[in-house]
Coordinates of C-alpha atoms in Angstrom, one line a residue:
M74 CA 122.9 190.1 -97.8
P75 CA 121.9 193.7 -97.2
E76 CA 124.7 196.1 -96.4
W77 CA 123.6 196.7 -92.8
K78 CA 123.9 193.0 -91.9
R79 CA 126.8 192.5 -89.5
R80 CA 129.3 189.7 -89.4
L81 CA 129.3 187.7 -86.2
T82 CA 132.0 185.3 -85.1
S83 CA 131.0 181.9 -84.0
N84 CA 132.5 182.6 -80.5
I85 CA 130.6 185.4 -78.8
E86 CA 132.4 186.2 -75.6
L87 CA 130.7 186.4 -72.2
I88 CA 130.8 189.6 -70.2
C89 CA 130.4 189.6 -66.5
D90 CA 129.1 191.8 -63.7
D91 CA 131.3 193.8 -61.3
N92 CA 130.5 191.7 -58.2
L93 CA 133.7 189.8 -57.6
G94 CA 133.1 186.0 -57.5
D95 CA 129.3 186.4 -57.7
I96 CA 127.1 184.1 -59.6
I97 CA 125.4 185.6 -62.6
K98 CA 122.6 184.3 -64.6
I99 CA 123.2 183.7 -68.3
I100 CA 121.7 181.8 -71.2
T101 CA 123.7 179.0 -72.8
L102 CA 123.0 176.6 -75.6
P103 CA 122.7 172.8 -75.9
F104 CA 125.2 172.6 -78.7
Q105 CA 127.1 169.5 -79.8
Q106 CA 130.7 169.1 -78.7
T107 CA 132.0 170.9 -81.8
H108 CA 130.2 174.0 -80.6
A109 CA 131.1 173.8 -77.0
S110 CA 133.1 177.0 -77.2
T111 CA 130.1 179.1 -78.3
K112 CA 128.9 181.3 -75.5
A113 CA 125.9 183.6 -75.1
I114 CA 125.6 187.3 -74.3
I115 CA 124.3 188.0 -70.8
D116 CA 121.2 190.2 -70.2
H117 CA 122.8 193.6 -70.4
S118 CA 121.3 195.5 -73.3
S119 CA 123.2 197.9 -75.4
L120 CA 126.7 196.4 -74.8
P121 CA 129.3 198.4 -76.8
F122 CA 131.0 195.4 -78.3
V123 CA 129.8 195.7 -81.9
Q124 CA 132.4 197.6 -83.9
C125 CA 132.2 199.7 -87.0
I126 CA 135.1 198.7 -89.2
Y127 CA 135.3 202.2 -90.7
C128 CA 135.9 204.3 -87.6
T129 CA 136.0 201.6 -84.9
D130 CA 133.2 203.2 -83.0
Y131 CA 131.3 200.9 -80.7
L132 CA 127.7 201.0 -81.9
R133 CA 125.3 202.3 -79.3
N134 CA 122.0 200.8 -80.4
I135 CA 122.2 197.1 -80.3
Q136 CA 120.0 194.9 -78.2
I137 CA 119.1 191.3 -77.9
D138 CA 115.4 190.5 -77.8
S139 CA 114.1 189.3 -74.4
P140 CA 117.3 188.7 -74.4
K141 CA 117.2 185.3 -75.9
I142 CA 119.3 183.0 -78.1
V143 CA 117.4 181.0 -80.6
T144 CA 118.7 177.6 -81.7
N145 CA 117.9 175.2 -84.5
K146 CA 120.0 172.1 -84.3
E147 CA 123.6 173.3 -85.0
I148 CA 122.6 176.7 -86.3
M149 CA 122.4 179.6 -83.8
T150 CA 120.6 182.8 -84.7
I151 CA 120.3 186.1 -82.8
K152 CA 117.5 188.6 -83.0
V153 CA 118.4 192.2 -83.4
S154 CA 115.7 194.5 -82.0
E155 CA 117.0 197.9 -82.7
L156 CA 118.7 200.0 -85.3
L157 CA 122.4 199.4 -86.0
Y158 CA 124.3 202.5 -86.9
C159 CA 127.5 204.3 -86.2
P160 CA 126.7 207.7 -84.7
A161 CA 130.0 209.3 -85.6
C162 CA 131.2 207.7 -88.9
S163 CA 130.5 209.7 -92.1
K164 CA 130.9 206.5 -94.2
C165 CA 128.0 204.8 -92.5
S166 CA 124.7 205.7 -94.1
L167 CA 122.7 203.3 -91.9
K168 CA 120.6 205.7 -89.9
S169 CA 117.4 205.0 -91.8
N170 CA 117.7 201.2 -91.9
V171 CA 115.7 199.3 -89.2
T172 CA 115.6 195.5 -89.0
K173 CA 113.9 192.9 -86.9
D174 CA 115.2 190.0 -89.0
Y175 CA 117.1 187.0 -87.7
H176 CA 120.8 186.7 -88.7
N177 CA 122.6 183.4 -88.9
L178 CA 125.8 183.5 -86.9
N179 CA 127.5 181.0 -89.2
E180 CA 126.4 182.6 -92.5
E181 CA 128.2 185.1 -94.7
P182 CA 131.4 185.4 -92.6
N183 CA 132.8 188.1 -94.9
C184 CA 130.0 190.7 -94.5
T185 CA 131.9 193.9 -94.4
N186 CA 130.2 196.5 -92.3
F187 CA 130.2 195.3 -88.7
Q188 CA 131.9 192.7 -86.6
I189 CA 131.6 191.4 -83.1
I190 CA 135.0 191.7 -81.5
E191 CA 136.5 189.1 -79.1
Q192 CA 138.9 191.7 -77.6
Y193 CA 138.6 195.2 -76.5
N194 CA 141.8 197.3 -76.7
G195 CA 143.8 194.0 -76.6
V196 CA 142.0 192.6 -73.6
N197 CA 140.6 189.1 -74.2
I198 CA 137.2 189.0 -72.5
S199 CA 137.2 185.3 -72.2
N200 CA 140.2 185.4 -69.9
N201 CA 137.9 186.6 -67.2
I202 CA 135.6 183.5 -67.4
V203 CA 136.0 180.7 -64.9
Y204 CA 133.5 177.8 -65.2
N205 CA 133.2 174.2 -64.4
E206 CA 130.8 171.6 -66.1
D207 CA 130.0 170.3 -62.6
D208 CA 128.4 173.7 -61.7
Y209 CA 125.3 173.1 -63.8
E210 CA 122.8 170.3 -64.8
Y211 CA 122.3 169.5 -68.4
D212 CA 119.1 168.0 -69.9
D213 CA 119.9 165.8 -72.9
D214 CA 116.2 165.8 -73.9
N215 CA 116.1 169.5 -74.3
D216 CA 117.9 169.8 -77.7
N217 CA 115.6 172.3 -79.3
D218 CA 114.8 175.7 -77.9
N219 CA 111.0 176.1 -78.1
G220 CA 111.2 179.8 -77.2
D221 CA 111.0 179.2 -73.4
E222 CA 113.4 181.7 -72.0
N223 CA 114.1 179.4 -69.0
S224 CA 114.6 176.2 -70.9
D225 CA 118.4 176.6 -71.2
E226 CA 119.4 178.7 -68.3
Y227 CA 122.5 177.8 -66.2
Y228 CA 124.7 179.5 -63.7
Y229 CA 128.4 180.1 -64.1
N230 CA 131.0 181.5 -61.7
F231 CA 133.0 184.6 -62.8
D232 CA 136.2 185.8 -61.4
C233 CA 136.4 189.6 -62.1
T234 CA 139.6 190.2 -60.2
H235 CA 141.7 190.9 -63.3
M236 CA 139.0 192.6 -65.3
P237 CA 140.1 196.0 -66.5
D238 CA 138.5 199.1 -64.9
W239 CA 136.8 200.2 -68.1
L240 CA 134.9 196.9 -68.4
R241 CA 134.1 196.6 -64.7
A242 CA 132.7 200.2 -64.7
S243 CA 130.7 199.7 -67.8
L244 CA 128.9 196.6 -66.4
N245 CA 128.8 197.6 -62.7
S246 CA 125.9 196.0 -60.9
K247 CA 124.8 197.4 -57.5
Q248 CA 122.9 194.3 -56.2
K249 CA 123.8 190.7 -56.3
N250 CA 122.1 188.6 -59.0
T251 CA 120.0 191.7 -59.9
H252 CA 120.0 193.2 -63.4
V253 CA 120.6 196.9 -63.4
N254 CA 120.0 199.0 -66.5
V255 CA 123.4 200.6 -67.2
V256 CA 122.9 203.9 -69.0
T257 CA 124.0 203.7 -72.6
R258 CA 126.6 206.3 -73.4
R259 CA 128.5 207.2 -76.5
T260 CA 132.0 205.8 -76.9
C261 CA 133.5 208.5 -79.2
I262 CA 133.0 212.0 -80.6
P263 CA 133.3 213.3 -84.1
P264 CA 137.0 213.5 -85.1
R265 CA 138.9 216.8 -85.2
P266 CA 138.6 218.2 -88.7
P267 CA 141.9 218.1 -90.7
N268 CA 143.7 221.4 -91.2
S269 CA 142.0 222.9 -88.2
S270 CA 145.2 223.6 -86.3
I271 CA 147.0 227.0 -86.4
N272 CA 150.5 228.0 -85.3
L273 CA 150.5 228.6 -81.6
W274 CA 153.7 230.7 -81.6
N275 CA 152.3 233.1 -84.2
F276 CA 149.4 233.8 -81.9
L277 CA 151.4 234.0 -78.6
K278 CA 154.5 235.9 -79.6
N279 CA 152.9 239.2 -78.6
C280 CA 151.5 237.8 -75.3
V281 CA 154.7 237.2 -73.3
G282 CA 154.1 237.8 -69.6
K283 CA 150.4 238.1 -70.0
D284 CA 147.6 236.1 -68.3
L285 CA 146.2 234.0 -71.1
G286 CA 142.9 233.8 -69.2
R287 CA 142.2 237.4 -70.2
I288 CA 143.0 237.0 -73.9
A289 CA 140.3 235.9 -76.3
M290 CA 141.7 232.8 -78.1
P291 CA 140.3 231.0 -81.1
V292 CA 138.8 227.6 -80.5
N293 CA 141.5 226.1 -82.7
F294 CA 143.7 225.9 -79.6
F295 CA 140.9 224.4 -77.6
E296 CA 139.3 221.0 -76.9
P297 CA 135.5 220.6 -76.8
L298 CA 135.3 220.5 -73.0
S299 CA 134.9 223.2 -70.4
M300 CA 137.2 223.7 -67.4
L301 CA 134.3 222.4 -65.2
Q302 CA 134.3 219.2 -67.2
R303 CA 138.0 218.9 -66.9
L304 CA 137.7 219.1 -63.1
T305 CA 135.2 216.3 -63.3
E306 CA 137.8 214.1 -65.1
D307 CA 139.7 213.9 -61.9
F308 CA 137.3 211.2 -60.8
E309 CA 137.9 208.8 -63.7
Y310 CA 139.8 206.7 -61.2
S311 CA 137.4 207.0 -58.3
S312 CA 137.8 203.3 -57.6
I313 CA 141.0 204.2 -55.8
L314 CA 138.9 206.2 -53.3
D315 CA 136.4 203.4 -53.0
N316 CA 139.2 201.1 -52.1
A317 CA 140.7 203.6 -49.7
S318 CA 137.4 203.9 -47.9
N319 CA 137.8 200.3 -46.8
L320 CA 141.1 200.8 -45.1
S321 CA 141.4 201.4 -41.4
D322 CA 145.1 202.4 -41.3
N323 CA 145.4 206.2 -41.8
L324 CA 148.8 206.0 -43.4
E325 CA 147.9 203.4 -45.9
Q326 CA 144.7 205.3 -46.7
M327 CA 146.8 208.4 -47.3
A328 CA 149.0 206.5 -49.8
Y329 CA 145.9 205.6 -51.8
I330 CA 144.7 209.2 -51.7
A331 CA 148.1 210.5 -52.9
V332 CA 147.9 208.0 -55.8
F333 CA 144.5 209.2 -56.7
A334 CA 145.6 212.8 -56.7
V335 CA 148.6 212.0 -58.9
A336 CA 146.5 209.9 -61.3
S337 CA 144.3 212.9 -62.1
Y338 CA 147.2 214.3 -64.1
A339 CA 147.4 211.3 -66.5
S340 CA 144.9 212.9 -68.9
I341 CA 147.3 215.8 -69.7
S342 CA 150.2 213.5 -70.9
N343 CA 149.0 213.6 -74.5
R344 CA 146.4 216.5 -74.4
I345 CA 147.5 220.1 -74.7
G346 CA 144.2 221.5 -75.9
K347 CA 142.9 224.4 -73.7
P348 CA 139.5 223.8 -72.1
F349 CA 136.8 226.5 -72.6
N350 CA 136.7 229.1 -69.9
P351 CA 133.3 228.7 -68.2
I352 CA 130.9 231.6 -68.2
Q353 CA 130.2 233.0 -64.7
G354 CA 127.2 231.0 -63.5
E355 CA 127.9 228.1 -65.8
T356 CA 127.5 224.6 -64.3
F357 CA 128.3 221.1 -65.1
E358 CA 126.6 218.0 -63.6
C359 CA 127.9 214.5 -64.0
D360 CA 125.8 211.6 -62.6
R361 CA 127.7 208.3 -62.8
T362 CA 126.0 206.5 -59.9
D363 CA 125.0 203.7 -62.3
D364 CA 128.6 202.7 -63.1
F365 CA 131.2 204.6 -61.2
G366 CA 129.1 205.1 -58.1
W367 CA 129.4 208.9 -57.8
R368 CA 127.8 212.1 -59.0
S369 CA 129.2 215.6 -59.1
I370 CA 128.2 219.2 -59.6
A371 CA 130.5 222.1 -60.5
E372 CA 129.8 225.8 -60.9
Q373 CA 131.8 228.8 -62.2
I374 CA 131.8 231.2 -59.2
S375 CA 133.8 234.1 -60.7
H376 CA 134.9 235.3 -64.1
H377 CA 138.0 237.3 -63.1
P378 CA 139.7 235.7 -61.4
P379 CA 138.4 232.5 -63.0
T380 CA 137.2 230.5 -60.0
A381 CA 135.2 227.2 -59.9
A382 CA 133.7 225.2 -57.1
M383 CA 133.0 221.5 -57.3
Y384 CA 131.4 218.8 -55.2
C385 CA 131.5 215.1 -55.8
E386 CA 130.0 212.3 -53.6
G387 CA 130.6 208.6 -53.7
T388 CA 129.2 205.8 -51.6
A389 CA 131.6 206.2 -48.7
W390 CA 133.3 209.6 -49.4
Q391 CA 132.7 213.2 -50.3
C392 CA 135.2 215.4 -52.2
W393 CA 135.0 219.1 -52.8
Q394 CA 137.3 221.8 -54.1
E395 CA 137.5 225.5 -55.0
V396 CA 140.2 226.3 -57.6
T397 CA 141.3 229.5 -59.4
V398 CA 143.4 228.9 -62.5
Y399 CA 145.9 231.4 -63.9
T400 CA 147.6 230.8 -67.2
K401 CA 150.9 232.6 -67.8
F402 CA 152.9 232.7 -71.0
K403 CA 156.7 232.9 -70.2
G404 CA 158.1 233.1 -73.7
T405 CA 159.2 229.5 -74.1
N406 CA 156.4 227.8 -72.1
I407 CA 152.9 228.2 -70.8
R408 CA 152.5 227.8 -67.0
V409 CA 149.1 226.7 -65.6
I410 CA 148.9 227.8 -61.9
P411 CA 146.0 226.4 -59.8
E412 CA 145.2 228.0 -56.5
G413 CA 142.9 226.5 -53.9
S414 CA 142.5 223.2 -52.1
V415 CA 140.9 219.8 -52.6
H416 CA 139.2 218.2 -49.6
L417 CA 138.2 214.5 -49.1
K418 CA 136.1 213.2 -46.3
F419 CA 135.2 209.6 -45.7
S420 CA 132.0 208.4 -44.1
T421 CA 134.2 207.5 -41.1
G422 CA 134.9 211.2 -40.5
K423 CA 138.5 211.1 -41.7
H424 CA 139.3 214.3 -43.5
Y425 CA 142.2 215.0 -45.8
Y426 CA 143.2 217.8 -48.2
W427 CA 145.8 218.7 -50.8
R428 CA 146.7 221.4 -53.3
K429 CA 147.3 220.8 -56.9
V430 CA 150.7 221.4 -58.5
Q431 CA 151.5 223.6 -61.4
T432 CA 151.6 222.3 -65.0
M433 CA 154.0 223.6 -67.7
I434 CA 153.4 223.3 -71.5
K435 CA 156.7 223.2 -73.2
N436 CA 158.2 223.5 -76.7
I437 CA 156.1 226.5 -77.6
I438 CA 158.6 227.8 -80.2
I439 CA 160.0 224.6 -81.7
G440 CA 159.4 220.8 -81.2
K441 CA 156.4 218.8 -80.2
L442 CA 154.1 220.4 -77.5
Y443 CA 153.8 218.5 -74.3
A444 CA 152.5 219.1 -70.8
E445 CA 154.2 218.2 -67.6
P446 CA 153.2 218.8 -64.0
F447 CA 156.0 219.8 -61.6
G448 CA 156.5 220.4 -57.9
T449 CA 155.5 218.4 -54.8
L450 CA 152.0 217.4 -54.0
E451 CA 151.2 217.1 -50.3
V452 CA 148.3 215.3 -48.8
H453 CA 147.5 216.4 -45.2
N454 CA 145.5 214.6 -42.5
C455 CA 143.3 217.2 -40.9
Q456 CA 143.2 215.2 -37.6
S457 CA 147.0 214.7 -37.2
K458 CA 150.4 215.8 -38.5
E459 CA 150.6 212.8 -40.9
I460 CA 151.5 213.7 -44.4
A461 CA 152.1 212.2 -47.8
K462 CA 154.5 213.9 -50.2
V463 CA 154.8 213.0 -53.9
E464 CA 157.4 214.8 -56.1
F465 CA 156.9 215.0 -59.9
V466 CA 160.5 214.5 -61.1
P467 CA 161.2 217.0 -63.8
T468 CA 162.1 215.6 -67.3
S469 CA 165.6 216.3 -68.5
M470 CA 166.9 215.9 -72.0
F471 CA 170.1 214.6 -70.6
S472 CA 168.6 212.1 -68.2
K473 CA 168.8 208.4 -69.0
D474 CA 165.9 207.7 -66.6
F475 CA 162.4 207.3 -67.9
D476 CA 160.2 210.3 -68.1
R477 CA 157.2 211.3 -66.0
K478 CA 158.5 209.7 -62.9
V479 CA 157.1 210.3 -59.4
M480 CA 158.6 209.5 -56.1
G481 CA 156.7 209.8 -52.8
S482 CA 156.5 208.9 -49.1
V483 CA 153.9 208.7 -46.4
L484 CA 155.2 209.9 -43.1
D485 CA 153.7 209.3 -39.6
Q486 CA 153.4 212.0 -36.9
S487 CA 157.1 211.5 -35.9
G488 CA 158.3 212.0 -39.5
N489 CA 159.1 208.3 -40.1
I490 CA 158.5 207.0 -43.6
V491 CA 156.0 204.2 -43.5
W492 CA 154.9 203.9 -47.1
K493 CA 156.7 204.7 -50.4
I494 CA 155.0 205.7 -53.6
H495 CA 156.7 205.2 -57.0
G496 CA 155.9 204.9 -60.7
T497 CA 154.9 207.3 -63.5
W498 CA 152.1 209.8 -63.4
D499 CA 150.9 208.9 -66.8
K500 CA 150.9 205.0 -66.6
E501 CA 151.1 203.3 -63.3
L502 CA 151.7 203.9 -59.6
S503 CA 152.6 201.5 -56.8
I504 CA 153.1 201.6 -53.1
V505 CA 155.3 199.6 -50.8
N506 CA 155.6 199.3 -47.0
A507 CA 158.9 200.9 -46.2
Q508 CA 159.1 199.2 -42.8
N509 CA 159.4 195.8 -44.5
N510 CA 162.7 196.8 -46.1
I511 CA 161.4 195.8 -49.5
K512 CA 162.9 197.4 -52.5
L513 CA 160.6 199.2 -54.9
S514 CA 161.3 196.7 -57.7
Q515 CA 160.5 193.6 -55.6
I516 CA 157.2 191.6 -55.3
G517 CA 156.1 193.4 -52.2
S518 CA 155.4 196.5 -54.2
R519 CA 151.6 196.8 -54.8
V520 CA 150.2 198.4 -57.9
I521 CA 147.4 200.8 -56.9
W522 CA 146.7 202.4 -60.2
S523 CA 147.1 201.7 -63.9
R524 CA 146.0 204.0 -66.6
N525 CA 143.0 203.0 -68.7
E526 CA 143.7 202.0 -72.2
A527 CA 143.1 204.6 -74.9
I528 CA 140.0 204.4 -77.0
P529 CA 140.3 203.5 -80.7
N530 CA 141.6 206.3 -82.8
S531 CA 142.0 208.6 -79.8
E532 CA 144.7 210.6 -81.6
D533 CA 141.9 211.9 -83.9
L534 CA 139.6 212.6 -81.0
Y535 CA 141.7 215.2 -79.1
N536 CA 143.3 212.2 -77.3
F537 CA 140.2 211.9 -75.1
S538 CA 139.6 209.0 -72.8
L539 CA 136.3 207.2 -72.8
L540 CA 135.1 209.3 -69.9
A541 CA 136.1 212.5 -71.6
C542 CA 134.2 211.5 -74.7
Q543 CA 131.1 211.1 -72.6
L544 CA 131.2 214.3 -70.5
N545 CA 129.7 216.5 -73.2
E546 CA 127.0 214.1 -74.3
M547 CA 123.7 215.9 -74.3
D548 CA 121.3 215.4 -71.4
E549 CA 118.1 217.4 -71.5
K550 CA 117.4 217.0 -67.8
V551 CA 120.4 219.0 -66.5
A552 CA 120.2 222.7 -65.6
P553 CA 120.0 225.1 -68.6
T554 CA 123.3 226.6 -67.4
D555 CA 125.2 223.3 -68.0
S556 CA 128.3 223.3 -70.2
R557 CA 126.5 220.8 -72.5
F558 CA 124.3 223.7 -73.8
R559 CA 127.2 225.9 -74.8
P560 CA 126.8 226.5 -78.5
D561 CA 130.4 227.3 -79.1
Q562 CA 131.6 224.1 -77.4
R563 CA 129.0 222.0 -79.2
L564 CA 129.8 223.5 -82.6
M565 CA 133.5 222.8 -82.1
E566 CA 132.7 219.2 -81.1
E567 CA 130.7 218.8 -84.3
G568 CA 133.6 220.2 -86.3
F569 CA 132.2 223.7 -87.2
F570 CA 135.2 225.8 -86.0
D571 CA 134.2 229.0 -87.8
L572 CA 130.7 228.9 -86.2
A573 CA 132.2 228.0 -82.9
N574 CA 134.5 231.1 -82.9
E575 CA 131.5 233.3 -83.8
A576 CA 129.4 231.9 -81.0
K577 CA 132.3 232.1 -78.5
A578 CA 132.8 235.8 -79.2
Q579 CA 129.1 236.4 -78.7
L580 CA 129.0 234.6 -75.3
E581 CA 132.0 236.4 -74.1
D582 CA 130.6 239.8 -75.0
Q583 CA 127.3 239.0 -73.4
Q584 CA 129.1 238.1 -70.2
R585 CA 131.0 241.4 -70.3
Y586 CA 127.6 243.2 -70.7
R587 CA 126.2 241.4 -67.7
L588 CA 129.2 242.1 -65.5
G589 CA 129.2 245.8 -66.5
V590 CA 132.7 245.7 -67.9
K591 CA 131.5 246.5 -71.4
K592 CA 128.6 248.5 -72.9
R593 CA 126.6 247.6 -76.0
P594 CA 127.6 249.9 -78.9
D595 CA 123.9 250.8 -79.5
Q596 CA 123.1 251.7 -75.9
P597 CA 124.3 254.8 -74.1
E598 CA 123.6 253.2 -70.8
N599 CA 124.4 249.6 -69.9
T600 CA 121.1 248.1 -69.1
D601 CA 122.3 244.5 -69.3
V602 CA 124.1 244.5 -65.9
V603 CA 122.9 241.5 -63.9
K604 CA 124.3 240.3 -60.6
V605 CA 125.1 236.7 -61.2
T606 CA 125.5 234.9 -57.9
S607 CA 126.3 231.3 -57.1
L608 CA 123.2 229.1 -57.0
W609 CA 124.6 225.9 -55.7
F610 CA 127.6 226.9 -53.6
S611 CA 128.0 229.1 -50.5
K612 CA 131.1 230.6 -48.9
S613 CA 132.0 229.1 -45.5
Q614 CA 134.9 228.7 -43.2
N615 CA 136.8 225.5 -43.8
E616 CA 137.4 223.6 -40.6
C617 CA 140.6 222.0 -41.8
T618 CA 142.6 224.8 -43.5
D619 CA 140.8 227.7 -41.7
E620 CA 140.2 229.5 -45.0
E621 CA 137.0 230.7 -46.7
M622 CA 135.9 228.6 -49.6
Y623 CA 132.8 227.8 -51.6
T624 CA 131.1 224.6 -50.6
Y625 CA 128.0 222.8 -51.9
N626 CA 124.8 224.0 -50.4
G627 CA 122.8 220.8 -51.1
K628 CA 120.2 222.3 -53.4
Y629 CA 121.1 221.2 -56.9
W630 CA 119.9 217.6 -56.8
E631 CA 116.7 218.6 -55.0
N632 CA 115.9 221.1 -57.7
K633 CA 116.7 218.5 -60.4
L634 CA 114.4 216.1 -58.8
D635 CA 111.6 218.7 -58.9
G636 CA 112.6 219.8 -62.4
N637 CA 112.7 223.4 -61.2
W638 CA 115.3 225.5 -63.0
S639 CA 113.4 228.8 -62.8
M640 CA 116.2 230.5 -60.9
C641 CA 118.8 229.8 -63.6
P642 CA 120.0 232.7 -65.7
S643 CA 120.1 232.6 -69.5
L644 CA 123.8 232.4 -70.5
F645 CA 124.0 230.8 -73.9
A646 CA 121.6 232.5 -76.2
I647 CA 122.9 233.4 -79.7
D648 CA 121.8 236.7 -81.2
L649 CA 121.4 235.9 -84.9
S650 CA 121.1 239.5 -85.9
I651 CA 124.8 240.2 -85.1
V652 CA 126.3 237.1 -86.6
S653 CA 128.7 237.7 -89.4
P654 CA 126.7 237.9 -92.7
H655 CA 128.6 235.1 -94.4
L656 CA 127.9 232.8 -91.5
R657 CA 124.4 233.9 -90.6
D658 CA 122.4 231.3 -92.6
E659 CA 124.7 228.5 -91.5
M660 CA 124.5 229.6 -87.8
E661 CA 120.7 229.8 -88.0
L662 CA 120.6 226.2 -89.4
A663 CA 123.0 225.0 -86.7
C664 CA 120.9 226.7 -84.0
S665 CA 117.8 224.9 -85.3
Q666 CA 119.5 221.5 -85.6
Y667 CA 121.1 221.6 -82.1
T668 CA 118.2 223.5 -80.5
F669 CA 120.4 226.4 -79.2
A670 CA 118.7 229.3 -77.5
T671 CA 118.5 232.2 -79.9
T672 CA 117.3 235.8 -80.0
N673 CA 116.3 238.1 -82.9
V674 CA 115.3 235.2 -85.2
K675 CA 114.3 236.3 -88.7

């Protein structure tokens, strides 16, 4: 059998839509009793459940023709219509192989390149299937599939109540019994090159007391995401807000919001890489309406101080924020200090806000680096004095209690505790009604959030979540100022750290020229000064906190619909004439391969 043929188990698991308890149309087979457990794949193309055994990436380009299962007595075959390859694995040389052949499911069980998995991160998909033989009619005369797509169609009931969030999100369907084309997205990125780390203390020992945001740092300390993309990661668990929007009780709703705000810190529990500082005028768009039900736009408003504005809208809520991030090195730790407020408004008109807590990166000199948020996060109701308070309990080396603990309460206008919040900020958070006198460990405690399981080999992928892996995936339709077009960030993601450092230095110098804080060495007068103003956010008075902040002006999505980006500045062009000589040829090749904007091409 050719090397590209993949091994398929005889029990292909069913995947279901996100509509709880809905009926969904699938294709089954008139098998004999010995094959009763064999099930068919539903009509979602490009499902990421074919796995490369070398790097465990879930192959992006697999589809079922029609889709249709073809049967011949007891032999089931499946038609593969597109190229099977692993986009990130260096051991897979399959990108030039295309097949439209049939592959026998019961043949060659030891084929070594690909396998259909019955579990994803330990979750058995079949556990989510509920069906009854009485729910369908079976025609004994129809033993052979003559190619009629409707000849063997039945209906099954699916209970998605316990389906993990990652699966529900990936197969989300907006309308009952209607197939929706879910956008196919990558499921991993190239692994971090070995030996790419450098000693942090050797770099920082002369920076005590300084603002690290003003110090040029090599990408070796970074992760291949911008700060705008990190802000977008806050909405990985947006389903909490969707659930909160259905609640009529303000205090219970605030408990959900507090859980959402705390859950946004889960990503830093095993990630200490610094995000790229956005260039002033840089943007990041994320449209996940097809699966998560929200879309967002973020823009870097200011270079110094580094200030970003963001707006995200879901079906029944809007969230916006302005945040300025300062990074201070204190000798034994790095402190990340966010200033600004986050606002959330539901379609009912209820308006809440909170301020993010500080984060400390510890063990700079000795030991394993780790990040830990600290302080008290407060969620305020703008229409009343109701408040939710969640304390991040500091970790102590002498404590016998478990780490990363949080304890919180929701108080009514009289100061009475109505809801309690408990758990860990990196794993799971629950709430309990304090008025029922139920202890936190008892059954009445309700789990509101559990962290998504890590993707395979995440420790080699900067400890990214699935959403983080997808944030920097290229999209040609976004604004040319989008973080996806940053050459330094793209080169780092691809593993070219030397080129990334070269590109990063250029982009930062170009920004200094535009802002007038630096002159080109070959120009007596600075002719590069350009006033970069915010295109998508405008300053206004906030009705809740009575402070001025940048809010979305409503223009970005209109311009994208028209395909009009003429107002966007050029931020990311690489001047090939000033690239270090030993890297110039390699940089020119990379610019051509990744279609980076360039100037002074030979």
